[in-house]
CSV table of C-alpha atoms in Angstrom, one decimal:
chain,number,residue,atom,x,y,z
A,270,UNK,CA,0.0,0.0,0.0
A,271,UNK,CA,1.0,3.3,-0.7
A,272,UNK,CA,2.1,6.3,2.1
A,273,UNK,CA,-0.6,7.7,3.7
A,274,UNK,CA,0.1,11.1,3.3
A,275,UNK,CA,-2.6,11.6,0.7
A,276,UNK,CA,0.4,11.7,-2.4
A,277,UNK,CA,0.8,9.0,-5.0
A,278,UNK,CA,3.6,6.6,-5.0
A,279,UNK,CA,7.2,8.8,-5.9
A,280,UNK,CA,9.9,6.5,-8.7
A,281,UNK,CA,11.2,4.7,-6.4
A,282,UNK,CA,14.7,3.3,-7.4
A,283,UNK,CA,15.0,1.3,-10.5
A,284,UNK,CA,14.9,-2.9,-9.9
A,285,UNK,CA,16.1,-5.5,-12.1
A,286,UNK,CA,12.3,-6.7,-11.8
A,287,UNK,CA,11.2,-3.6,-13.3
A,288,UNK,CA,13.7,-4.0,-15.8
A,289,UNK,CA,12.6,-7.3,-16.9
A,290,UNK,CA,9.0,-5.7,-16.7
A,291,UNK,CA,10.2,-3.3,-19.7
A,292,UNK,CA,11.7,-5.9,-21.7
A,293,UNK,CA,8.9,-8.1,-21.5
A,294,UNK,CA,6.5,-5.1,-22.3
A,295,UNK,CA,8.6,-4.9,-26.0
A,296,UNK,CA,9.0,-8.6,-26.5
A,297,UNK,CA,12.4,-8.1,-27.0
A,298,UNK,CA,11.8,-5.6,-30.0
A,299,UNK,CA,13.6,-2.3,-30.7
A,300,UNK,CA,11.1,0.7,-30.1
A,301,UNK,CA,12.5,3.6,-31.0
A,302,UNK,CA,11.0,6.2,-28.5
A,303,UNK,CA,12.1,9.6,-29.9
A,304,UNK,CA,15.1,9.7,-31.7
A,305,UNK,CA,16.9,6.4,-29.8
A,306,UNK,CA,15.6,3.1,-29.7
A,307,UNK,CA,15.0,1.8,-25.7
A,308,UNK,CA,18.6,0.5,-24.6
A,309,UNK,CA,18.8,-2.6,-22.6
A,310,UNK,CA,17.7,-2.6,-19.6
A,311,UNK,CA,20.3,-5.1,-17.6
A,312,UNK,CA,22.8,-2.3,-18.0
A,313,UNK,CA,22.8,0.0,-14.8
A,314,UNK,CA,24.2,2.8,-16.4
A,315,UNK,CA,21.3,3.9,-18.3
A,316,UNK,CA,21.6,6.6,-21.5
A,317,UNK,CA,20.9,9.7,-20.7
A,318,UNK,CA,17.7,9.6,-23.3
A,319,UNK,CA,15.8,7.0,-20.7
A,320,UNK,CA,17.1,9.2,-17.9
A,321,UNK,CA,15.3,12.2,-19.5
A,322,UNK,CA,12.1,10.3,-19.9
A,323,UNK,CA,11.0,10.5,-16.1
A,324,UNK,CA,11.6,13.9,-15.9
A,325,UNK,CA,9.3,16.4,-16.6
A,326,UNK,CA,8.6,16.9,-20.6
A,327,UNK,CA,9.7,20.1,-22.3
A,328,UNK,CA,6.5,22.0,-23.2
A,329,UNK,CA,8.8,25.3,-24.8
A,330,UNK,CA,8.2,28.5,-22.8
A,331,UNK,CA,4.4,27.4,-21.4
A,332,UNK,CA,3.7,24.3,-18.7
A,333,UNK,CA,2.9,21.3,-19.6
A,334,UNK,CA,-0.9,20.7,-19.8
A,335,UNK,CA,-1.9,17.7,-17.8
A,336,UNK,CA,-6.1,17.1,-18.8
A,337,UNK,CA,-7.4,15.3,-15.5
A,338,UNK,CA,-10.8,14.0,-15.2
A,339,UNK,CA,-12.0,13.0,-11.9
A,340,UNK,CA,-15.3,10.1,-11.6
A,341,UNK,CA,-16.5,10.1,-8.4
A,342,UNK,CA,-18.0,6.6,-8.0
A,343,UNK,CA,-19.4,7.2,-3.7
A,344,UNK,CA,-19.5,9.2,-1.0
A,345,UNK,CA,-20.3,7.5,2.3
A,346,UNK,CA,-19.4,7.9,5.7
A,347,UNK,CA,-19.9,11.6,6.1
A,348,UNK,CA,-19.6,11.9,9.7
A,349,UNK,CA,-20.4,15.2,10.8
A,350,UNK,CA,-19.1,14.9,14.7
A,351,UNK,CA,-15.7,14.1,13.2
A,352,UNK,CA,-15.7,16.6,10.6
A,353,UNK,CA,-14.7,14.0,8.1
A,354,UNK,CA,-16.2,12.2,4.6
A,355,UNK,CA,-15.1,9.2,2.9
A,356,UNK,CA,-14.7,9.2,-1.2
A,357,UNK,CA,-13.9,6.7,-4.0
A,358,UNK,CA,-11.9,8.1,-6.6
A,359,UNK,CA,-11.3,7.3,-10.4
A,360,UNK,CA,-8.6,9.5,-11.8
A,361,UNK,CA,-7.2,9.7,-15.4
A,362,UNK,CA,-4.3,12.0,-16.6
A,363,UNK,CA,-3.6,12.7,-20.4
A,364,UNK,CA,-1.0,14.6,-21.6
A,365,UNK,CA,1.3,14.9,-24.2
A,366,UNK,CA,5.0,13.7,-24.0
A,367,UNK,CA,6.6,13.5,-27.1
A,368,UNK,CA,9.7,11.8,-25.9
A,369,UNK,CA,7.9,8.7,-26.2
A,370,UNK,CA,6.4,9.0,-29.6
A,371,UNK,CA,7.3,6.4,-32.4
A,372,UNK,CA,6.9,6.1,-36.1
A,373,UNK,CA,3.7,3.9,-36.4
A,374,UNK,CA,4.7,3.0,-40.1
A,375,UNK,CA,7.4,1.5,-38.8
A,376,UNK,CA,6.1,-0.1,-35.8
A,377,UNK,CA,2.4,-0.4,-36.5
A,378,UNK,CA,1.3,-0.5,-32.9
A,379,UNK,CA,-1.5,1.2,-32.1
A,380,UNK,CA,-0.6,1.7,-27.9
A,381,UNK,CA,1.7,0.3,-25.3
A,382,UNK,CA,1.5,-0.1,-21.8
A,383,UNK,CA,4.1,1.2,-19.5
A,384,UNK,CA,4.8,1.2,-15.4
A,385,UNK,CA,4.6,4.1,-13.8
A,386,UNK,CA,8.1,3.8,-12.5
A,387,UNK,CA,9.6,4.0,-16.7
A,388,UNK,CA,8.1,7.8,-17.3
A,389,UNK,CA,7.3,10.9,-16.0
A,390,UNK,CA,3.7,11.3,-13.8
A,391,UNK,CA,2.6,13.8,-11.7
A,392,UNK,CA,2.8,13.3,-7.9
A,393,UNK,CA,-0.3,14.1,-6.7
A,394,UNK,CA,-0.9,15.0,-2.9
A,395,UNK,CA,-4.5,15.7,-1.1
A,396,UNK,CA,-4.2,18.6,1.3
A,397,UNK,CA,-7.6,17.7,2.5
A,398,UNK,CA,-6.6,14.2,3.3
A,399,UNK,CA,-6.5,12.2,6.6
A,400,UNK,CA,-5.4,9.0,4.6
A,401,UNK,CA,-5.3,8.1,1.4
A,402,UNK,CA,-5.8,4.1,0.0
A,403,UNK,CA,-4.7,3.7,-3.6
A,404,UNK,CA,-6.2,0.6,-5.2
A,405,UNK,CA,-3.7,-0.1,-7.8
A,406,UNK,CA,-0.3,-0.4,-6.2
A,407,UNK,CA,1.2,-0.4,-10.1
A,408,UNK,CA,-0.7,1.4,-12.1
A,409,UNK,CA,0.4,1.3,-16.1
A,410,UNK,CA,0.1,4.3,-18.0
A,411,UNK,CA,-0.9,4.0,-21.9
A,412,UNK,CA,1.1,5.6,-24.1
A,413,UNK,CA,-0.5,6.2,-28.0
A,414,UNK,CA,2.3,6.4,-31.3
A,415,UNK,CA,2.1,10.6,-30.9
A,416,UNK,CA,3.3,10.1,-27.4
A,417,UNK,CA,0.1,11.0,-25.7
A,418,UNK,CA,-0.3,9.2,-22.0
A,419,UNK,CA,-3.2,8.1,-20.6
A,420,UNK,CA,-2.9,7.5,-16.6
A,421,UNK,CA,-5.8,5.7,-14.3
A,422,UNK,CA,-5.6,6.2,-10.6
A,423,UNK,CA,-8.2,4.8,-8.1
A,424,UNK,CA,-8.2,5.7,-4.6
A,425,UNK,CA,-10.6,5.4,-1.4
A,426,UNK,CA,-9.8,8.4,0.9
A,427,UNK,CA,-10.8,10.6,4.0
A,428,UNK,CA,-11.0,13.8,4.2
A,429,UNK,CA,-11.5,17.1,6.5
A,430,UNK,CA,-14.7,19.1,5.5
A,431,UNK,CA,-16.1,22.1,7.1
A,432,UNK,CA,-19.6,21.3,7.3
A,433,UNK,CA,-21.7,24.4,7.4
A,434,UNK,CA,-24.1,23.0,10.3
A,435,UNK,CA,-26.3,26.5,11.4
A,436,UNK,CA,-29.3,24.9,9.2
A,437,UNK,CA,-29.0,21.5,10.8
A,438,UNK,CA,-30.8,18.7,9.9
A,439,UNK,CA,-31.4,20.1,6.5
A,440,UNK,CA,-27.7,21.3,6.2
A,441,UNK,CA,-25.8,21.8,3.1
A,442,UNK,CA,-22.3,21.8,2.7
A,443,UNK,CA,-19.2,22.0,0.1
A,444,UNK,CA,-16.3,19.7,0.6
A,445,UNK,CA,-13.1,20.2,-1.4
A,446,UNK,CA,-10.5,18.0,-2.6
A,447,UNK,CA,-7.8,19.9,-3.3
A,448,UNK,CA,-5.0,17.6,-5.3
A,449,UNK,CA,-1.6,19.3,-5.5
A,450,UNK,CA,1.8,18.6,-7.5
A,451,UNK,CA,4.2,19.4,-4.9
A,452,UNK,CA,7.0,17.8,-7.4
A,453,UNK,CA,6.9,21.0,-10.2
A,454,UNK,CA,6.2,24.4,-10.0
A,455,UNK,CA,3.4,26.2,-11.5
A,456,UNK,CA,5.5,27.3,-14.4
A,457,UNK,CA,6.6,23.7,-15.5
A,458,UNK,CA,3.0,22.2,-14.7
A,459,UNK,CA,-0.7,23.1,-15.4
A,460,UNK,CA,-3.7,21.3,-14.8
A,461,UNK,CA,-7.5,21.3,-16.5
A,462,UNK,CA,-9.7,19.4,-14.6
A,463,UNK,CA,-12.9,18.2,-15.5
A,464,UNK,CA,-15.7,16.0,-13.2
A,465,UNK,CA,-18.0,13.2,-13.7
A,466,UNK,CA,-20.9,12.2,-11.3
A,467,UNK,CA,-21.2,8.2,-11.5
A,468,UNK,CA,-22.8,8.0,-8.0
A,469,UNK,CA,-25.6,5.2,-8.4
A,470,UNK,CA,-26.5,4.4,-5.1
A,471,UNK,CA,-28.8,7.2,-2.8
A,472,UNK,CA,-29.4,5.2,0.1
A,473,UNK,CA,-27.3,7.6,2.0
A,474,UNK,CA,-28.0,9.8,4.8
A,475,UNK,CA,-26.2,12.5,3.0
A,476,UNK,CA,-26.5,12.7,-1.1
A,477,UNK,CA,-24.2,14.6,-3.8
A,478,UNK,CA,-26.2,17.4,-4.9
A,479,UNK,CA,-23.3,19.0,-7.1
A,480,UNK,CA,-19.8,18.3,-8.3
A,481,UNK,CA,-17.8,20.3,-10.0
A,482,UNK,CA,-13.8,21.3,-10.6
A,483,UNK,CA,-11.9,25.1,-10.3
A,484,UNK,CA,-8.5,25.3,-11.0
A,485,UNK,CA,-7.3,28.3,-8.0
A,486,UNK,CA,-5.2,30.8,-9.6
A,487,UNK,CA,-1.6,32.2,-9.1
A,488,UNK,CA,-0.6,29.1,-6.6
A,489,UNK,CA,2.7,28.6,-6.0
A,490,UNK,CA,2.4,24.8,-7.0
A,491,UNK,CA,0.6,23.5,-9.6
A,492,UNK,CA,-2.9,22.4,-7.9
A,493,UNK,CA,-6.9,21.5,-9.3
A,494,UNK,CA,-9.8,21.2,-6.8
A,495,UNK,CA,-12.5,18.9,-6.8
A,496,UNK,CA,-16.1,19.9,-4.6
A,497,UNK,CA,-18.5,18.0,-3.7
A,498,UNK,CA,-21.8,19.8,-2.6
A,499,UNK,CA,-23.9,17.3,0.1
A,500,UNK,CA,-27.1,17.6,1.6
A,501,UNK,CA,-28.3,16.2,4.3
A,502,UNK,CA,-31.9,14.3,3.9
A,503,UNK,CA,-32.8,15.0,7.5
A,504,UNK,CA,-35.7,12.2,7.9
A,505,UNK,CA,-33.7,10.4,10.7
A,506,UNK,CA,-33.0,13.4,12.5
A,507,UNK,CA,-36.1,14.9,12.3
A,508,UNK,CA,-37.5,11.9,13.8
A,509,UNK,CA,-34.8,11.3,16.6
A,510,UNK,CA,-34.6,14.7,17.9
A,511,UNK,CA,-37.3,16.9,16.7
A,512,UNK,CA,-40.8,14.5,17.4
A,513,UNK,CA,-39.3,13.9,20.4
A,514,UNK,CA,-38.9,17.5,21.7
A,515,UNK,CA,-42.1,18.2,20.8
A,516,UNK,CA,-44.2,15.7,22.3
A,517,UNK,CA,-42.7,16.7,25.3
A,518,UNK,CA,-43.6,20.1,25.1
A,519,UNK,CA,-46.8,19.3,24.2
A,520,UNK,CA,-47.5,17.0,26.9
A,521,UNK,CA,-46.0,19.5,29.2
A,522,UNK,CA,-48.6,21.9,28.6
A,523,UNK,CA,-51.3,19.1,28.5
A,524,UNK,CA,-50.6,18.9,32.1
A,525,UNK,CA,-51.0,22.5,33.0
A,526,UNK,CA,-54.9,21.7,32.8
A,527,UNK,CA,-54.6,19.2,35.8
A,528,UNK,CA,-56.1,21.1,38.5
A,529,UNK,CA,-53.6,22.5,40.6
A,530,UNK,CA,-54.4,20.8,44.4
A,531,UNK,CA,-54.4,17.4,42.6
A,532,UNK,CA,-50.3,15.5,43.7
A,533,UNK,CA,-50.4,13.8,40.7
A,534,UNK,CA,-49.7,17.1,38.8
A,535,UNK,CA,-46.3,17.7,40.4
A,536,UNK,CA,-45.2,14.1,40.1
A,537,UNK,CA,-46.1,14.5,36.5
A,538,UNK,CA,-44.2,17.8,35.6
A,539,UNK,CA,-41.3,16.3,37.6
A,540,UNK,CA,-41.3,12.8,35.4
A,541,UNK,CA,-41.3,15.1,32.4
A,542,UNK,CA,-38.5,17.5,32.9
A,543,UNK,CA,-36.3,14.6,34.3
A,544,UNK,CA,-37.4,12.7,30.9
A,545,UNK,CA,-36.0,16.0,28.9
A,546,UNK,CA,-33.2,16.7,30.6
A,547,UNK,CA,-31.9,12.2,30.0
A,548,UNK,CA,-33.4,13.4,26.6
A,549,UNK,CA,-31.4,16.6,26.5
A,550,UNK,CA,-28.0,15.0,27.5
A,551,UNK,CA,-28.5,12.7,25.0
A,552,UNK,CA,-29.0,15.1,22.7
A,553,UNK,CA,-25.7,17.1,23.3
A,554,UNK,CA,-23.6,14.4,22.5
A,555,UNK,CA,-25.3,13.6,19.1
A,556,UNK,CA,-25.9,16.9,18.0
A,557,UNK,CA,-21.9,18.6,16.4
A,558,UNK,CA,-20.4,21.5,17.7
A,559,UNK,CA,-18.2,24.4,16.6
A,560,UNK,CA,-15.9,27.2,16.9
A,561,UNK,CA,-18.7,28.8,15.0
A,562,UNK,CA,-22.0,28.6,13.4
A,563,UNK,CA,-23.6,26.6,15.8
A,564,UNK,CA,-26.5,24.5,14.7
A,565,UNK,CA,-29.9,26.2,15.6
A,566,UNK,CA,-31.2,22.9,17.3
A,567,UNK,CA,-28.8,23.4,20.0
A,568,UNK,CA,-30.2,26.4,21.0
A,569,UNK,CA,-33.7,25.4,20.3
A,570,UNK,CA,-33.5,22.7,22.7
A,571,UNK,CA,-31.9,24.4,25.4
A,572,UNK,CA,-34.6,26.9,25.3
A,573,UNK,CA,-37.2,23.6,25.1
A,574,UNK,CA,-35.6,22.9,28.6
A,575,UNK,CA,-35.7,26.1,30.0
A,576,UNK,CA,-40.0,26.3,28.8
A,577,UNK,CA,-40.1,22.8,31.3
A,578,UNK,CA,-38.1,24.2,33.9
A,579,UNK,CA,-40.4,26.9,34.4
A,580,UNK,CA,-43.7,25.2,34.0
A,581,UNK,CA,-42.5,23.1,36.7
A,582,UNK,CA,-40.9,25.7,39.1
A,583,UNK,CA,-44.5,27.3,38.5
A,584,UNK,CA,-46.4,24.3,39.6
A,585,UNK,CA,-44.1,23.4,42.4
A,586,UNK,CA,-44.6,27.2,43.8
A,587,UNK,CA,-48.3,27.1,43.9
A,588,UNK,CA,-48.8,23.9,45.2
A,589,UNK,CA,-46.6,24.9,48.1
A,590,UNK,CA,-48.1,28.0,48.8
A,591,UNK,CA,-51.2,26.2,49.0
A,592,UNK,CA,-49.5,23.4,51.3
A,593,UNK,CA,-48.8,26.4,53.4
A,594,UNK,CA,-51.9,27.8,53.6
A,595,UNK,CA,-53.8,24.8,54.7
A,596,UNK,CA,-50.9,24.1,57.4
A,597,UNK,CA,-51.6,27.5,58.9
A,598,UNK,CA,-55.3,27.3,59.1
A,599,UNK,CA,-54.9,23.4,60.8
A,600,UNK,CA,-52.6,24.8,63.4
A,601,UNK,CA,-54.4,27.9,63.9
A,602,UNK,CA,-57.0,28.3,67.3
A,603,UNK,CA,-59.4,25.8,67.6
A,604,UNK,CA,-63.2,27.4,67.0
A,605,UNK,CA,-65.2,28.3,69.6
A,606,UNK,CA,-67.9,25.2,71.1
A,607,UNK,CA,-70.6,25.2,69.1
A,608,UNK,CA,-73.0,26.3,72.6
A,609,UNK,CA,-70.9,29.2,73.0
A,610,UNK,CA,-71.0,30.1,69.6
A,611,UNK,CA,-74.8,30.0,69.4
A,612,UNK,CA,-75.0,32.0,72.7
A,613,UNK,CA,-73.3,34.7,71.0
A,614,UNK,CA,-75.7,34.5,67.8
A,615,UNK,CA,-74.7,33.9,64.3
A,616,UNK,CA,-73.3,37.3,63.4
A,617,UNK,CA,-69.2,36.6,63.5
A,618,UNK,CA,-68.2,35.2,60.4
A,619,UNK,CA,-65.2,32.8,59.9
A,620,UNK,CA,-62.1,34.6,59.3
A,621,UNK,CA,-59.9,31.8,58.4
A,622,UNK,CA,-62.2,29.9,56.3
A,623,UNK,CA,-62.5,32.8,54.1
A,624,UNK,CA,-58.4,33.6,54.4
A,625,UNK,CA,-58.5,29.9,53.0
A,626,UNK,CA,-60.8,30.5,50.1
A,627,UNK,CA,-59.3,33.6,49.4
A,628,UNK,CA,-55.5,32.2,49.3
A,629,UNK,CA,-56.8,28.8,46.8
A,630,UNK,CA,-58.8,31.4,44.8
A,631,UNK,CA,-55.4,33.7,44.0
A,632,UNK,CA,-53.7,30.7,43.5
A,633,UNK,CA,-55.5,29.1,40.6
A,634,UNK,CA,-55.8,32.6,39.5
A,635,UNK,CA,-52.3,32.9,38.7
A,636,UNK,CA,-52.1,28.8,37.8
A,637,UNK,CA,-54.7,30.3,34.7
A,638,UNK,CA,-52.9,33.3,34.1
A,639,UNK,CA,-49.6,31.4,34.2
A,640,UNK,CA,-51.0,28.5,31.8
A,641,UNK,CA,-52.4,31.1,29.3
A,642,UNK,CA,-49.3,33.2,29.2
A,643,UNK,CA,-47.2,30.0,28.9
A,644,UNK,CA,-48.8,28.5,26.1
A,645,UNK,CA,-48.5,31.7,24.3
A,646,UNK,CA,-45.0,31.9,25.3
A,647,UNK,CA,-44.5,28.0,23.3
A,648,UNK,CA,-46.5,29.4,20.0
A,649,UNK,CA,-44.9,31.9,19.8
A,650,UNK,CA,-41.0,30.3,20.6
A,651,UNK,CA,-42.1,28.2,17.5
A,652,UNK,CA,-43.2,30.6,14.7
A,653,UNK,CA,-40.0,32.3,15.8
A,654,UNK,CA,-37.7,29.5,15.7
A,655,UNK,CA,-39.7,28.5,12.3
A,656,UNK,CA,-38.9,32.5,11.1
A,657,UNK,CA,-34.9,32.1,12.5
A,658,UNK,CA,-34.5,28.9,10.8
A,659,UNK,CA,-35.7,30.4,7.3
A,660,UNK,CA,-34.0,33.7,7.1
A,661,UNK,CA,-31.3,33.7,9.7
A,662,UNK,CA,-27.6,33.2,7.5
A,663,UNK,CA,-24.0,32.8,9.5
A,664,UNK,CA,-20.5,32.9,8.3
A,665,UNK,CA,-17.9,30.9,9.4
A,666,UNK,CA,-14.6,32.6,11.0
A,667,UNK,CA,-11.8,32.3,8.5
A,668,UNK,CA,-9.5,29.5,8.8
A,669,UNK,CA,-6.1,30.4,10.4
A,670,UNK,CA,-3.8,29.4,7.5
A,671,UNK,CA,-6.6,31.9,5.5
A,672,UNK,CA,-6.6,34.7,8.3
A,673,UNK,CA,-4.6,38.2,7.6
A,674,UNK,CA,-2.5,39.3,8.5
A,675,UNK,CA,-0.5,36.5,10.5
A,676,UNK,CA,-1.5,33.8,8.0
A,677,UNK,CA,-2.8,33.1,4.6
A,678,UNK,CA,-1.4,30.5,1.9
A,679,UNK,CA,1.5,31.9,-0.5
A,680,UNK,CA,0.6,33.2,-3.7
A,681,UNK,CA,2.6,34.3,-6.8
């Protein structure tokens, strides 16, 4: 397997079993590449023709134009926690060396084969990438009678995106792959870059809505970049996180009509903000997080949470005001004998009977004003959070190799 630095293979050093690959490749004819036929290849000290030929062709005063098309074949693992997205990759390089034409009169053959190792190709390196898996470990470039190469290089790799999460579960996002020729310069090199879509399969949580290939200008090496544009489908989140939250917050306010004296209403608030908050924790650890551009669930959630907390801090005051109240009028003076208190007539009415009534009448006054103003408060929380989702936009902070002026990458 090759390094995993994200770069193709380098020439290694020259074997006698590559050798023998080459002379096997001719069948022991004379193919005159260029102006000298191939020399034998069981002689170590090579001409200085075959030492030319993995060098860099001569394009006269402009680079060398290498035509790349990239075929991405899938896109899976996109794993948003981790920042990261998996690829296969189908390269092919063409371009034009003229070192290795022959006279097809002469040699009527309409292509050869050739290992990597016997001729110039472009080391290619993936900034982007984590690692990098090339399939073919000897890959064979085919060379036409003009001298024009064709070069196929597949590769599964891993690679750092910045997801833009704000709009999560139905976020959108570009990943690059930027490929880069840290062997030449951007005068000896230049690259056109073309890309194909052969993604069959869309049973993926995340799909390729776009594809496309820029060429950055004025880099220092010679460089293409390949972005994929994925969006997230959002039915499994949506069901996971967002049904959940709001049955919760439903059922919360379902319980607000429980009268207010009943226990059971304060057991059941309780059993539904401890539910949230196992819910919530959950939550946290599923849901990504950034140095910017949080997604809008997070904060949505949190103020879920804080709607339950105060429903329940509401109930939970009342009822014990009312505990308090009917504490004070059991421990209060004991009335007066019902003798004595027909001696003196019916005209005293009962203070703290009416205290009592008065106390449990204020309290499920403010229970109804409370429940009225709360489920208000939750409408409104939603058109809002509906209105934010729609229109609100964010932008990233810069990267810190992008950053003036203590970074940015070097330019011509």
């Amino acid at each position: 397997m090759w390094p995993s630095s994200g770069s193709a293979p380098p020439p290694g050093p020259r074997s006698r079993g590559g050798t023998l690959e080459h002379r096997q490749l001719v069948g022991g004819e004379t193919l005159g590449f260029g102006p000298q036929a191939w020399p034998s290849y069981f002689d170590l000290n090579w001409p200085q023709e075959v030492q030319e030929t993995i060098q860099i062709p001569n394009n006269g005063s402009a680079p060398l134009l290498v035509d790349v098309r990239v075929f991405v074949s899938n896109v899976f693992n996109v794993d948003i926690l981790r920042y990261t997205v998996s690829s296969m990759l189908l390269l092919r390089l063409s371009w034009l060396d003229t070192r290795l034409a022959w006279n097809a009169s002469v040699r009527p053959r309409r292509a050869i084969t050739l290992p990597w190792d016997s001729l110039w190709t472009p080391g290619l390196t993936i900034q982007e990438a984590l690692w990098v898996d090339w399939q073919d470990q000897s890959p064979r470039a085919r060379v036409d009678p003009d001298g024009h190469v064709d070069l196929y290089l597949t590769l599964t790799t891993e690679t750092n995106c910045d997801f833009e999460l704000l709009h999560f579960p139905r976020d959108q996002s570009d990943c690059n792959l930027s490929f880069y020729a840290l062997g030449n310069t951007a005068l000896e090199l230049e690259f056109r870059a073309h890309a194909v879509n052969e993604i069959v399969s869309v049973k993926r949580e995340y799909v390729v809505r776009d594809l496309k290939t820029q060429v950055p200008p004025q880099q220092l090496v010679p460089c293409f970049q390949v972005t994929l544009r994925l969006q997230n489908t959002a039915l499994k989140a949506i069901i996971a996180l967002l049904v959940p939250g709001e049955a919760l917050l439903l059922a919360d306010m379902c319980g607000g009509l429980l009268p207010l004296q009943a226990t059971e209403r304060i057991a059941y608030k309780v059993t539904l903000l401890l539910g949230y908050l196992v819910f919530h924790s959950s939550l946290v650890q599923a849901l990504p997080s950034s140095s910017s551009c949080n997604p809008l669930l997070i904060y949505y959630f949190t103020v879920l949470l804080l709607l339950l907390f105060a429903s329940t801090m509401e109930t939970v005051l009342l009822a014990a005001l009312l505990a308090r109240g009917d504490l004070r009028a059991k421990s209060g003076p004991s009335p007066t004998p019902r003798a004595e208190q027909h001696g003196h007539g019916d005209s005293e009415p009962n203070p703290e009977g009416g205290v009592k009534g008065s106390r449990r009448s204020q309290a499920e006054a403010a229970d109804h004003v409370f429940f009225l103003v709360y489920v208000v408060g939750v409408v409104c929380s939603q058109f809002f959070f509906i209105g934010l989702w729609m229109w609100a936009t964010c932008k990233s902070d810069p990267a810190p190799g992008k950053a003036v002026p203590h970074g940015g990458q070097p330019r011509l």
